[in-house]
Amino acid sequence: MNSNDHDIGDDALEAHYMSGEYDKVLAICWERLAANKSSPLVNICLKKTLRTPEIAGVDYDSLRALATAHRKAAEWDDVLALGALGAFKFPGDRFFCLLLADSLFQLEKYDLVHTALAPLGTPKKGDVVLLNAHASLAHAQGDSEGASIYFKQLLKEEPNNHDIAVNYSASLHGLKKYGEAQKILEGLLHKSNEPLDIVFRLVKIYSAQDFNVEEKLEEIDARYFSSLGSKKAADAHAQIRLFLQDLIGVIKGLEASLSFENDLEVRFSLAETQIAAGQFADGFDNYGVRFDAFPKLAYFRFDLPAYKGQYLADETLVIWGEQGIGDEILFSLYFEELARRVKNVTVTADDRLIPALARSFPDFRFVDRRSEDVKTLSADFACPSADLMCLFSQEMIERGASVEFAPIMSDPVRSQGIAEFMSASAKKKICIAWRGGNGTNGKIRSMALEELMAHAPDSDNYQFISLQFEDGADEEVIAFGDRRVQLSGLDNKHDLEGVFALMSACDAILSVDCSVAHFGAGLRLPTFVVVPAGQTQYRWKNPLFKNLLFPDVSLYSQDKPGEWGGAVKRAWKDIEASLAS
């Protein structure tokens, strides 16, 4: 983020001051001063605000306590405002300097963090907190040299700190000191609580050195983990086998891990792996642990008898949507089967999906899953949407069924309008998405736009439309510099009606495993999905499951862990062939 992102105009500043929003005034004034974008109005508003009774009467201890509470709640805009107040009222105070830096870091305003830290000077030996702040800033800004110096100092202070060691290895990777980074990561793997992250980092390190990734993974697994002598060894073994696409080995490792401790997250991973391996009965049984493993999924539970897949003539059933929006579409693929069995169905769903779902299932009632109306719903039975998968899949597979009915349908009016607009160009139009998910799992299934486009057609007869919505996605498209790659012109995150209409007007969709892939499949459009080696991906990789839910989707898996080239090349080749016919 550059300083222009903080250039808030004087009109906005004055409006906040006149409305008495003094916290926003102080935050804006601090940012404007830090970015060297002051003005007479900034100085006037700042002086007047600091003199107001509300601000002048704030004492140090009360301000610190309030700031600590907001920080604990991760309310970073409020923390920034309180940090700015502290910086103005108590210049150079260590607590407020660090608080302000932390809020700016969390808000990704990296270019201002150094200004917040400047009053504290250069970190001294033993000052772990300040060292870590400077190290994190250097790492976030891509300064591998600076980050490596700070993280090396930190590691001397805290030699057993896992996070510092991981970050130090990342800075060494950035400096192309691959051997040193590899040594650190291999040393961490046998004691890490996050073996998936370590294995993913090692895969990239091995690839950068042109090693045979699979041989290296087999080597460290045999040397350290295949004996399954502890929970950590079993967890590491499972993650290594996952990258090697050895599902039976993954199951063996996860079951060994559970023999040491009934870790519910591990049991959920076991469920997904069992489903991927075709062990449906055990997998669906273990899948039920998800609400205990991840309590946030149970945003609402109905105190009603559980639906068990039976036929219901007059009784009512409420299905409550769960997990992410892509998962909601995945589980809605079972609505076709559900409609055969139950007449009176109410579905709680993400409000962005409701119009598209209602067009496909006009006899179902749909309610916004986040609305207060959910609490007043009454029914004879209730069922979380993923349980439909557990209840119906095996029976449907055994009878050779496949889901052919589109569970979501675009708005015909918007679709027609967008189609008419796009018909002005005869170019082939491909919707693309190259990132999905969060954390390490998101990194494993994602790639850079450059990687996705490496094997795209050279012809000027193609137009590629980004459906990414995360922060920085538009900037990545612009920086890529290929005029054929364009922004959608829509709010890709919130205006799903527009996204569905746009997709319906295009010739194909190429996506990693993210919501866009499920949108394409749910709309029954020509969809091409590339998936990584280092994930279970049961919905795509099990052929019986894939043929049940996504019979028309073309799937491309990485040939080797971490290497997208082959899968992406095959996908583009098939897209070109399909559009040429």
mmCIF file of N, CA and C in Angstrom, residues 281-347:
data_model
loop_
_atom_site.group_PDB
_atom_site.id
_atom_site.type_symbol
_atom_site.label_atom_id
_atom_site.label_comp_id
_atom_site.label_asym_id
_atom_site.label_seq_id
_atom_site.Cartn_x
_atom_site.Cartn_y
_atom_site.Cartn_z
ATOM 1 N N ALA A 281 -18.648 -44.678 4.299
ATOM 2 C CA ALA A 281 -19.364 -44.879 5.564
ATOM 3 C C ALA A 281 -18.586 -44.271 6.729
ATOM 4 N N ASP A 282 -17.290 -44.598 6.829
ATOM 5 C CA ASP A 282 -16.470 -44.053 7.912
ATOM 6 C C ASP A 282 -16.282 -42.549 7.755
ATOM 7 N N GLY A 283 -16.096 -42.110 6.510
ATOM 8 C CA GLY A 283 -15.875 -40.692 6.267
ATOM 9 C C GLY A 283 -17.075 -39.844 6.642
ATOM 10 N N PHE A 284 -18.255 -40.264 6.228
ATOM 11 C CA PHE A 284 -19.454 -39.481 6.544
ATOM 12 C C PHE A 284 -19.755 -39.521 8.034
ATOM 13 N N ASP A 285 -19.436 -40.630 8.679
ATOM 14 C CA ASP A 285 -19.638 -40.727 10.116
ATOM 15 C C ASP A 285 -18.724 -39.739 10.852
ATOM 16 N N ASN A 286 -17.460 -39.693 10.457
ATOM 17 C CA ASN A 286 -16.510 -38.782 11.100
ATOM 18 C C ASN A 286 -16.774 -37.317 10.728
ATOM 19 N N TYR A 287 -17.413 -37.083 9.585
ATOM 20 C CA TYR A 287 -17.667 -35.720 9.143
ATOM 21 C C TYR A 287 -18.578 -34.977 10.126
ATOM 22 N N GLY A 288 -19.339 -35.713 10.880
ATOM 23 C CA GLY A 288 -20.246 -35.112 11.856
ATOM 24 C C GLY A 288 -19.545 -34.385 12.987
ATOM 25 N N VAL A 289 -18.228 -34.546 13.112
ATOM 26 C CA VAL A 289 -17.490 -33.899 14.195
ATOM 27 C C VAL A 289 -17.221 -32.425 13.910
ATOM 28 N N ARG A 290 -17.587 -31.948 12.716
ATOM 29 C CA ARG A 290 -17.157 -30.614 12.280
ATOM 30 C C ARG A 290 -17.610 -29.494 13.206
ATOM 31 N N PHE A 291 -18.800 -29.592 13.782
ATOM 32 C CA PHE A 291 -19.297 -28.492 14.616
ATOM 33 C C PHE A 291 -18.577 -28.425 15.962
ATOM 34 N N ASP A 292 -18.086 -29.549 16.430
ATOM 35 C CA ASP A 292 -17.294 -29.542 17.655
ATOM 36 C C ASP A 292 -15.848 -29.152 17.370
ATOM 37 N N ALA A 293 -15.352 -29.549 16.198
ATOM 38 C CA ALA A 293 -13.983 -29.193 15.823
ATOM 39 C C ALA A 293 -13.865 -27.709 15.501
ATOM 40 N N PHE A 294 -14.904 -27.161 14.864
ATOM 41 C CA PHE A 294 -14.895 -25.756 14.451
ATOM 42 C C PHE A 294 -16.203 -25.109 14.912
ATOM 43 N N PRO A 295 -16.283 -24.713 16.177
ATOM 44 C CA PRO A 295 -17.550 -24.219 16.741
ATOM 45 C C PRO A 295 -18.174 -23.066 15.967
ATOM 46 N N LYS A 296 -17.365 -22.262 15.280
ATOM 47 C CA LYS A 296 -17.942 -21.121 14.563
ATOM 48 C C LYS A 296 -18.861 -21.564 13.422
ATOM 49 N N LEU A 297 -18.743 -22.818 12.986
ATOM 50 C CA LEU A 297 -19.632 -23.313 11.941
ATOM 51 C C LEU A 297 -21.067 -23.428 12.434
ATOM 52 N N ALA A 298 -21.209 -23.663 13.726
ATOM 53 C CA ALA A 298 -22.549 -23.842 14.296
ATOM 54 C C ALA A 298 -23.122 -22.491 14.682
ATOM 55 N N TYR A 299 -23.295 -21.614 13.675
ATOM 56 C CA TYR A 299 -23.800 -20.273 13.947
ATOM 57 C C TYR A 299 -25.205 -20.322 14.536
ATOM 58 N N PHE A 300 -25.912 -21.409 14.234
ATOM 59 C CA PHE A 300 -27.240 -21.583 14.808
ATOM 60 C C PHE A 300 -27.609 -23.060 14.709
ATOM 61 N N ARG A 301 -28.103 -23.612 15.786
ATOM 62 C CA ARG A 301 -28.557 -25.002 15.771
ATOM 63 C C ARG A 301 -30.028 -25.036 16.156
ATOM 64 N N PHE A 302 -30.778 -25.761 15.377
ATOM 65 C CA PHE A 302 -32.207 -25.877 15.657
ATOM 66 C C PHE A 302 -32.452 -27.027 16.643
ATOM 67 N N ASP A 303 -33.208 -26.727 17.672
ATOM 68 C CA ASP A 303 -33.548 -27.749 18.664
ATOM 69 C C ASP A 303 -34.742 -28.549 18.150
ATOM 70 N N LEU A 304 -34.484 -29.313 17.091
ATOM 71 C CA LEU A 304 -35.523 -30.097 16.426
ATOM 72 C C LEU A 304 -34.983 -31.493 16.130
ATOM 73 N N PRO A 305 -35.860 -32.460 15.927
ATOM 74 C CA PRO A 305 -35.386 -33.793 15.542
ATOM 75 C C PRO A 305 -34.560 -33.730 14.255
ATOM 76 N N ALA A 306 -33.510 -34.535 14.202
ATOM 77 C CA ALA A 306 -32.624 -34.527 13.034
ATOM 78 C C ALA A 306 -33.269 -35.270 11.862
ATOM 79 N N TYR A 307 -33.169 -34.680 10.705
ATOM 80 C CA TYR A 307 -33.648 -35.331 9.482
ATOM 81 C C TYR A 307 -32.660 -36.426 9.100
ATOM 82 N N LYS A 308 -33.175 -37.624 8.769
ATOM 83 C CA LYS A 308 -32.333 -38.779 8.477
ATOM 84 C C LYS A 308 -32.451 -39.260 7.038
ATOM 85 N N GLY A 309 -32.998 -38.423 6.162
ATOM 86 C CA GLY A 309 -33.086 -38.793 4.759
ATOM 87 C C GLY A 309 -34.406 -39.420 4.351
ATOM 88 N N GLN A 310 -35.355 -39.488 5.253
ATOM 89 C CA GLN A 310 -36.625 -40.150 4.962
ATOM 90 C C GLN A 310 -37.516 -39.298 4.059
ATOM 91 N N TYR A 311 -38.538 -39.917 3.496
ATOM 92 C CA TYR A 311 -39.539 -39.201 2.706
ATOM 93 C C TYR A 311 -40.539 -38.553 3.654
ATOM 94 N N LEU A 312 -40.859 -37.279 3.402
ATOM 95 C CA LEU A 312 -41.795 -36.541 4.244
ATOM 96 C C LEU A 312 -42.910 -36.000 3.362
ATOM 97 N N ALA A 313 -44.128 -36.343 3.685
ATOM 98 C CA ALA A 313 -45.267 -35.880 2.884
ATOM 99 C C ALA A 313 -45.781 -34.531 3.365
ATOM 100 N N ASP A 314 -46.132 -34.458 4.623
ATOM 101 C CA ASP A 314 -46.719 -33.228 5.155
ATOM 102 C C ASP A 314 -45.818 -32.520 6.161
ATOM 103 N N GLU A 315 -44.858 -33.253 6.742
ATOM 104 C CA GLU A 315 -43.988 -32.631 7.734
ATOM 105 C C GLU A 315 -43.080 -31.588 7.078
ATOM 106 N N THR A 316 -42.606 -30.674 7.913
ATOM 107 C CA THR A 316 -41.755 -29.588 7.410
ATOM 108 C C THR A 316 -40.305 -29.814 7.820
ATOM 109 N N LEU A 317 -39.406 -29.333 6.979
ATOM 110 C CA LEU A 317 -37.970 -29.527 7.200
ATOM 111 C C LEU A 317 -37.252 -28.196 6.986
ATOM 112 N N VAL A 318 -36.341 -27.860 7.893
ATOM 113 C CA VAL A 318 -35.491 -26.691 7.702
ATOM 114 C C VAL A 318 -34.051 -27.162 7.478
ATOM 115 N N ILE A 319 -33.465 -26.697 6.397
ATOM 116 C CA ILE A 319 -32.068 -26.969 6.069
ATOM 117 C C ILE A 319 -31.281 -25.707 6.370
ATOM 118 N N TRP A 320 -30.254 -25.805 7.202
ATOM 119 C CA TRP A 320 -29.485 -24.597 7.487
ATOM 120 C C TRP A 320 -28.120 -24.647 6.823
ATOM 121 N N GLY A 321 -27.887 -23.601 5.995
ATOM 122 C CA GLY A 321 -26.643 -23.493 5.246
ATOM 123 C C GLY A 321 -25.453 -23.348 6.176
ATOM 124 N N GLU A 322 -24.341 -23.914 5.782
ATOM 125 C CA GLU A 322 -23.160 -23.881 6.637
ATOM 126 C C GLU A 322 -21.896 -23.715 5.794
ATOM 127 N N GLN A 323 -20.821 -23.383 6.475
ATOM 128 C CA GLN A 323 -19.494 -23.217 5.896
ATOM 129 C C GLN A 323 -19.484 -22.043 4.905
ATOM 130 N N GLY A 324 -18.572 -22.034 3.941
ATOM 131 C CA GLY A 324 -18.427 -20.904 3.039
ATOM 132 C C GLY A 324 -19.443 -20.922 1.925
ATOM 133 N N ILE A 325 -19.405 -19.866 1.111
ATOM 134 C CA ILE A 325 -20.411 -19.739 0.061
ATOM 135 C C ILE A 325 -20.232 -20.804 -1.021
ATOM 136 N N GLY A 326 -18.992 -21.190 -1.293
ATOM 137 C CA GLY A 326 -18.761 -22.283 -2.231
ATOM 138 C C GLY A 326 -19.317 -23.596 -1.712
ATOM 139 N N ASP A 327 -19.181 -23.803 -0.391
ATOM 140 C CA ASP A 327 -19.728 -25.007 0.222
ATOM 141 C C ASP A 327 -21.254 -25.008 0.182
ATOM 142 N N GLU A 328 -21.858 -23.837 0.354
ATOM 143 C CA GLU A 328 -23.317 -23.766 0.269
ATOM 144 C C GLU A 328 -23.793 -24.236 -1.109
ATOM 145 N N ILE A 329 -23.067 -23.836 -2.148
ATOM 146 C CA ILE A 329 -23.449 -24.290 -3.488
ATOM 147 C C ILE A 329 -23.189 -25.781 -3.634
ATOM 148 N N LEU A 330 -22.058 -26.239 -3.094
ATOM 149 C CA LEU A 330 -21.761 -27.674 -3.147
ATOM 150 C C LEU A 330 -22.907 -28.476 -2.546
ATOM 151 N N PHE A 331 -23.351 -28.103 -1.366
ATOM 152 C CA PHE A 331 -24.387 -28.873 -0.688
ATOM 153 C C PHE A 331 -25.761 -28.652 -1.314
ATOM 154 N N SER A 332 -25.942 -27.517 -2.001
ATOM 155 C CA SER A 332 -27.218 -27.297 -2.689
ATOM 156 C C SER A 332 -27.376 -28.224 -3.886
ATOM 157 N N LEU A 333 -26.290 -28.854 -4.313
ATOM 158 C CA LEU A 333 -26.389 -29.842 -5.392
ATOM 159 C C LEU A 333 -27.272 -31.024 -4.981
ATOM 160 N N TYR A 334 -27.481 -31.173 -3.686
ATOM 161 C CA TYR A 334 -28.334 -32.258 -3.185
ATOM 162 C C TYR A 334 -29.802 -31.848 -3.076
ATOM 163 N N PHE A 335 -30.111 -30.586 -3.357
ATOM 164 C CA PHE A 335 -31.507 -30.144 -3.268
ATOM 165 C C PHE A 335 -32.392 -30.872 -4.278
ATOM 166 N N GLU A 336 -31.817 -31.232 -5.414
ATOM 167 C CA GLU A 336 -32.586 -31.971 -6.417
ATOM 168 C C GLU A 336 -33.080 -33.293 -5.838
ATOM 169 N N GLU A 337 -32.205 -33.988 -5.128
ATOM 170 C CA GLU A 337 -32.587 -35.243 -4.482
ATOM 171 C C GLU A 337 -33.531 -34.975 -3.319
ATOM 172 N N LEU A 338 -33.261 -33.914 -2.574
ATOM 173 C CA LEU A 338 -34.109 -33.581 -1.434
ATOM 174 C C LEU A 338 -35.536 -33.286 -1.889
ATOM 175 N N ALA A 339 -35.688 -32.596 -3.002
ATOM 176 C CA ALA A 339 -37.022 -32.240 -3.503
ATOM 177 C C ALA A 339 -37.836 -33.472 -3.848
ATOM 178 N N ARG A 340 -37.170 -34.576 -4.186
ATOM 179 C CA ARG A 340 -37.867 -35.830 -4.470
ATOM 180 C C ARG A 340 -38.436 -36.446 -3.195
ATOM 181 N N ARG A 341 -37.848 -36.098 -2.053
ATOM 182 C CA ARG A 341 -38.192 -36.764 -0.798
ATOM 183 C C ARG A 341 -39.053 -35.906 0.132
ATOM 184 N N VAL A 342 -38.895 -34.586 0.063
ATOM 185 C CA VAL A 342 -39.560 -33.712 1.038
ATOM 186 C C VAL A 342 -40.268 -32.589 0.291
ATOM 187 N N LYS A 343 -41.511 -32.358 0.648
ATOM 188 C CA LYS A 343 -42.310 -31.329 -0.035
ATOM 189 C C LYS A 343 -42.118 -29.952 0.583
ATOM 190 N N ASN A 344 -42.133 -29.879 1.899
ATOM 191 C CA ASN A 344 -42.124 -28.581 2.587
ATOM 192 C C ASN A 344 -40.739 -28.299 3.167
ATOM 193 N N VAL A 345 -39.954 -27.505 2.440
ATOM 194 C CA VAL A 345 -38.565 -27.258 2.810
ATOM 195 C C VAL A 345 -38.314 -25.761 2.961
ATOM 196 N N THR A 346 -37.675 -25.388 4.058
ATOM 197 C CA THR A 346 -37.157 -24.034 4.258
ATOM 198 C C THR A 346 -35.643 -24.128 4.338
ATOM 199 N N VAL A 347 -34.952 -23.251 3.624
ATOM 200 C CA VAL A 347 -33.488 -23.255 3.597
ATOM 201 C C VAL A 347 -32.973 -21.914 4.102
#
